[in-house]
């Protein structure tokens, strides 16, 4: 059973958010965000991410870029190491882009495409690309990128349903395959707008934790049932 199937069979599987009730919705999201940040296991990874990105802020030195790629990949299980040339090609693509840090600072979606397509002959690394950009944006700038991964693709559509946003896990996966980060970002904006949250500080990172934590908990339930 998938996360999506579990949610469809269990109406109370997800924490409810309400249309336009920004204060109440933010309180629920903050509660989960704080749980993730303070978790003995996940909190350690978050502190390591903060340290490595704040220590190696710029994306101009190839060794620094390589270090960040390897650490982000290891902490997020994005499996770059299973690809022959992924780390090298992504590092070179970032280094080659003279204004990459400006793209990150401005929230320019081109930054995701540069990383995701750097090793396209082996695989489009869309999820990793969103994470690399999101972490830099969150720790250094204004939190202008959102993360895509399998958990997001299964849970996000359920939070989009109240606003009649036509999105499914399959459609989100198509965006991944096409490296269409702009379309994915629009969905995130619509959902956050619907819940009155888009203007809140660091809401993209918090909302990602909100979705991810719930997906992890459902995965734990599913594993116990096997």
Tab-separated table of C-alpha atoms in Angstrom:
chain	number	residue	atom	x	y	z
A	1	UNK	CA	0.000	0.000	0.000
A	2	UNK	CA	1.261	3.481	-0.859
A	3	UNK	CA	1.003	6.618	1.266
A	4	UNK	CA	-1.652	7.912	-1.104
A	5	UNK	CA	-3.732	4.728	-0.817
A	6	UNK	CA	-3.474	4.822	2.974
A	7	UNK	CA	-4.710	8.424	3.078
A	8	UNK	CA	-7.627	7.586	0.785
A	9	UNK	CA	-8.690	4.779	3.136
A	10	UNK	CA	-8.189	6.751	6.359
A	11	UNK	CA	-9.935	10.114	6.465
A	12	UNK	CA	-8.043	11.273	9.549
A	13	UNK	CA	-4.621	10.248	8.267
A	14	UNK	CA	-3.516	13.849	7.703
A	15	UNK	CA	-3.504	16.913	9.930
A	16	UNK	CA	-6.331	19.132	8.748
A	17	UNK	CA	-5.792	22.680	7.505
A	18	UNK	CA	-8.663	25.076	6.878
A	19	UNK	CA	-9.303	27.491	4.036
A	20	UNK	CA	-8.058	30.970	4.908
A	21	UNK	CA	-7.455	30.317	8.630
A	22	UNK	CA	-3.839	31.388	8.458
A	23	UNK	CA	-3.143	31.711	12.201
A	24	UNK	CA	-4.543	28.267	13.049
A	25	UNK	CA	-2.899	26.661	10.024
A	26	UNK	CA	0.474	28.201	10.806
A	27	UNK	CA	0.290	26.962	14.411
A	28	UNK	CA	-0.203	23.384	13.193
A	29	UNK	CA	2.638	23.655	10.685
A	30	UNK	CA	4.968	25.274	13.219
A	31	UNK	CA	4.301	22.452	15.673
A	32	UNK	CA	5.437	19.821	13.166
A	33	UNK	CA	8.337	21.949	11.938
A	34	UNK	CA	9.619	22.250	15.502
A	35	UNK	CA	9.282	18.495	16.016
A	36	UNK	CA	11.469	17.851	12.983
A	37	UNK	CA	14.038	20.470	13.997
A	38	UNK	CA	14.296	19.069	17.539
A	39	UNK	CA	14.237	15.389	16.556
A	40	UNK	CA	17.377	13.586	17.850
A	41	UNK	CA	17.855	11.901	14.468
A	42	UNK	CA	16.620	14.398	11.897
A	43	UNK	CA	17.724	17.426	13.889
A	44	UNK	CA	21.346	16.316	13.610
A	45	UNK	CA	21.084	16.217	9.830
A	46	UNK	CA	19.465	19.655	9.773
A	47	UNK	CA	22.287	21.118	11.879
A	48	UNK	CA	24.854	19.549	9.553
A	49	UNK	CA	23.109	21.075	6.522
A	50	UNK	CA	23.052	24.474	8.182
A	51	UNK	CA	26.732	24.200	9.063
A	52	UNK	CA	27.981	23.091	5.644
A	53	UNK	CA	25.962	25.682	3.723
A	54	UNK	CA	26.803	28.546	6.063
A	55	UNK	CA	30.471	27.528	6.014
A	56	UNK	CA	30.621	27.155	2.234
A	57	UNK	CA	28.090	29.816	1.220
A	58	UNK	CA	29.150	30.526	-2.336
A	59	UNK	CA	29.013	28.189	-5.299
A	60	UNK	CA	32.278	29.260	-6.895
A	61	UNK	CA	34.793	26.729	-5.565
A	62	UNK	CA	34.539	23.261	-7.102
A	63	UNK	CA	35.625	21.421	-3.942
A	64	UNK	CA	33.106	23.310	-1.805
A	65	UNK	CA	30.346	22.571	-4.298
A	66	UNK	CA	31.327	18.899	-4.405
A	67	UNK	CA	31.291	18.676	-0.591
A	68	UNK	CA	27.796	20.160	-0.410
A	69	UNK	CA	26.478	17.861	-3.130
A	70	UNK	CA	27.784	14.728	-1.400
A	71	UNK	CA	26.436	15.732	2.026
A	72	UNK	CA	23.004	16.795	0.737
A	73	UNK	CA	22.757	13.586	-1.280
A	74	UNK	CA	23.714	11.409	1.695
A	75	UNK	CA	21.294	13.110	4.095
A	76	UNK	CA	18.395	12.965	1.656
A	77	UNK	CA	18.913	9.549	0.031
A	78	UNK	CA	18.704	11.057	-3.457
A	79	UNK	CA	21.009	8.324	-4.793
A	80	UNK	CA	23.457	10.391	-6.814
A	81	UNK	CA	26.166	7.913	-5.808
A	82	UNK	CA	24.446	5.188	-7.843
A	83	UNK	CA	25.067	7.209	-11.004
A	84	UNK	CA	28.510	7.054	-12.548
A	85	UNK	CA	29.062	10.772	-13.169
A	86	UNK	CA	26.280	12.593	-11.318
A	87	UNK	CA	28.313	14.303	-8.591
A	88	UNK	CA	31.035	15.428	-10.989
A	89	UNK	CA	28.621	16.655	-13.674
A	90	UNK	CA	26.402	18.537	-11.228
A	91	UNK	CA	29.390	20.200	-9.540
A	92	UNK	CA	30.788	21.272	-12.907
A	93	UNK	CA	27.413	22.600	-14.076
A	94	UNK	CA	27.051	24.744	-10.955
A	95	UNK	CA	30.645	26.000	-11.184
A	96	UNK	CA	30.223	26.807	-14.874
A	97	UNK	CA	27.217	29.054	-14.181
A	98	UNK	CA	28.876	32.356	-13.217
A	99	UNK	CA	25.708	33.797	-11.696
A	100	UNK	CA	24.443	30.671	-9.903
A	101	UNK	CA	24.428	32.323	-6.479
A	102	UNK	CA	22.438	35.223	-7.904
A	103	UNK	CA	19.901	32.757	-9.276
A	104	UNK	CA	19.531	31.235	-5.809
A	105	UNK	CA	19.246	34.621	-4.126
A	106	UNK	CA	16.547	35.739	-6.568
A	107	UNK	CA	14.622	32.465	-6.430
A	108	UNK	CA	15.197	31.958	-10.152
A	109	UNK	CA	13.845	28.540	-11.152
A	110	UNK	CA	16.629	28.153	-13.714
A	111	UNK	CA	18.886	27.090	-10.818
A	112	UNK	CA	16.837	23.898	-10.395
A	113	UNK	CA	17.053	23.124	-14.115
A	114	UNK	CA	20.835	23.574	-14.204
A	115	UNK	CA	21.307	20.953	-11.497
A	116	UNK	CA	18.525	18.562	-12.514
A	117	UNK	CA	19.695	18.317	-16.133
A	118	UNK	CA	23.447	18.222	-15.468
A	119	UNK	CA	23.514	14.419	-15.634
A	120	UNK	CA	20.451	13.918	-17.835
A	121	UNK	CA	22.093	11.172	-19.890
A	122	UNK	CA	21.875	8.956	-16.800
A	123	UNK	CA	18.957	10.521	-14.914
A	124	UNK	CA	17.150	13.802	-14.391
A	125	UNK	CA	17.904	14.562	-10.746
A	126	UNK	CA	14.883	16.751	-10.085
A	127	UNK	CA	14.402	15.954	-6.404
A	128	UNK	CA	18.058	16.540	-5.569
A	129	UNK	CA	18.047	19.802	-7.506
A	130	UNK	CA	15.079	21.161	-5.560
A	131	UNK	CA	16.774	20.241	-2.293
A	132	UNK	CA	20.115	21.812	-3.170
A	133	UNK	CA	18.376	25.058	-4.118
A	134	UNK	CA	15.888	24.996	-1.243
A	135	UNK	CA	18.543	24.518	1.429
A	136	UNK	CA	20.701	27.357	0.118
A	137	UNK	CA	17.690	29.613	-0.182
A	138	UNK	CA	16.450	28.776	3.315
A	139	UNK	CA	19.745	29.149	5.150
A	140	UNK	CA	21.183	32.079	3.192
A	141	UNK	CA	18.368	34.010	1.542
A	142	UNK	CA	14.568	34.268	1.619
A	143	UNK	CA	13.266	30.691	1.364
A	144	UNK	CA	12.155	30.936	-2.271
A	145	UNK	CA	12.371	27.270	-3.308
A	146	UNK	CA	10.213	24.281	-2.380
A	147	UNK	CA	11.302	20.658	-2.224
A	148	UNK	CA	9.928	17.907	-4.435
A	149	UNK	CA	10.190	14.243	-3.478
A	150	UNK	CA	8.042	11.117	-3.415
A	151	UNK	CA	6.360	12.041	-0.133
A	152	UNK	CA	5.421	15.494	-1.413
A	153	UNK	CA	4.016	14.002	-4.610
A	154	UNK	CA	1.725	11.696	-2.630
A	155	UNK	CA	0.555	14.105	0.073
A	156	UNK	CA	0.426	17.531	-1.622
A	157	UNK	CA	-2.615	16.700	-3.822
A	158	UNK	CA	-4.690	16.033	-0.694
A	159	UNK	CA	-3.992	19.546	0.566
A	160	UNK	CA	-4.787	20.982	-2.867
A	161	UNK	CA	-8.225	19.304	-3.077
A	162	UNK	CA	-10.220	21.954	-1.113
A	163	UNK	CA	-9.245	24.605	-3.668
A	164	UNK	CA	-10.139	22.489	-6.706
A	165	UNK	CA	-6.532	22.600	-7.874
A	166	UNK	CA	-6.309	19.906	-10.524
A	167	UNK	CA	-3.232	18.038	-9.385
A	168	UNK	CA	-2.526	14.376	-8.770
A	169	UNK	CA	0.545	12.380	-7.822
A	170	UNK	CA	0.788	11.283	-11.458
A	171	UNK	CA	0.755	14.880	-12.707
A	172	UNK	CA	3.401	15.872	-10.188
A	173	UNK	CA	5.518	12.958	-11.374
A	174	UNK	CA	5.145	14.222	-14.944
A	175	UNK	CA	6.507	17.581	-13.794
A	176	UNK	CA	9.471	15.733	-12.318
A	177	UNK	CA	10.115	13.817	-15.525
A	178	UNK	CA	9.882	17.010	-17.608
A	179	UNK	CA	11.934	18.995	-15.077
A	180	UNK	CA	9.084	21.500	-14.951
A	181	UNK	CA	9.873	23.208	-11.665
A	182	UNK	CA	7.906	26.308	-12.619
A	183	UNK	CA	4.660	24.322	-12.808
A	184	UNK	CA	5.415	22.615	-9.493
A	185	UNK	CA	6.167	25.969	-7.870
A	186	UNK	CA	2.829	27.378	-9.050
A	187	UNK	CA	0.996	24.511	-7.353
A	188	UNK	CA	2.850	25.205	-4.107
A	189	UNK	CA	1.939	28.901	-4.327
A	190	UNK	CA	-1.741	28.112	-4.946
A	191	UNK	CA	-1.923	25.745	-1.980
A	192	UNK	CA	-0.173	28.174	0.369
A	193	UNK	CA	-2.424	30.991	-0.843
A	194	UNK	CA	-5.492	28.882	-0.187
A	195	UNK	CA	-4.518	28.353	3.423
A	196	UNK	CA	-3.516	32.005	3.877
A	197	UNK	CA	0.130	31.126	4.393
A	198	UNK	CA	2.104	32.332	1.404
A	199	UNK	CA	3.364	35.546	3.032
A	200	UNK	CA	4.526	33.829	6.223
A	201	UNK	CA	8.243	33.761	7.009
A	202	UNK	CA	10.109	30.593	5.922
A	203	UNK	CA	6.802	28.933	5.064
A	204	UNK	CA	8.162	26.818	2.218
A	205	UNK	CA	10.632	25.036	4.490
A	206	UNK	CA	8.054	24.681	7.236
A	207	UNK	CA	5.428	23.327	4.840
A	208	UNK	CA	7.932	20.827	3.468
A	209	UNK	CA	8.589	19.561	7.002
A	210	UNK	CA	4.828	19.437	7.588
A	211	UNK	CA	4.289	17.172	4.560
A	212	UNK	CA	7.446	15.113	5.068
A	213	UNK	CA	6.825	14.341	8.759
A	214	UNK	CA	3.343	13.055	8.041
A	215	UNK	CA	4.603	10.925	5.172
A	216	UNK	CA	7.305	9.401	7.379
A	217	UNK	CA	4.740	8.554	10.066
A	218	UNK	CA	2.449	6.888	7.523
A	219	UNK	CA	5.405	4.924	6.136
A	220	UNK	CA	6.141	3.675	9.651
A	221	UNK	CA	2.550	2.495	10.024
A	222	UNK	CA	2.682	0.708	6.677
A	223	UNK	CA	5.938	-1.046	7.591
A	224	UNK	CA	4.422	-2.308	10.847
A	225	UNK	CA	1.506	-3.820	8.927
A	226	UNK	CA	3.736	-5.887	6.678
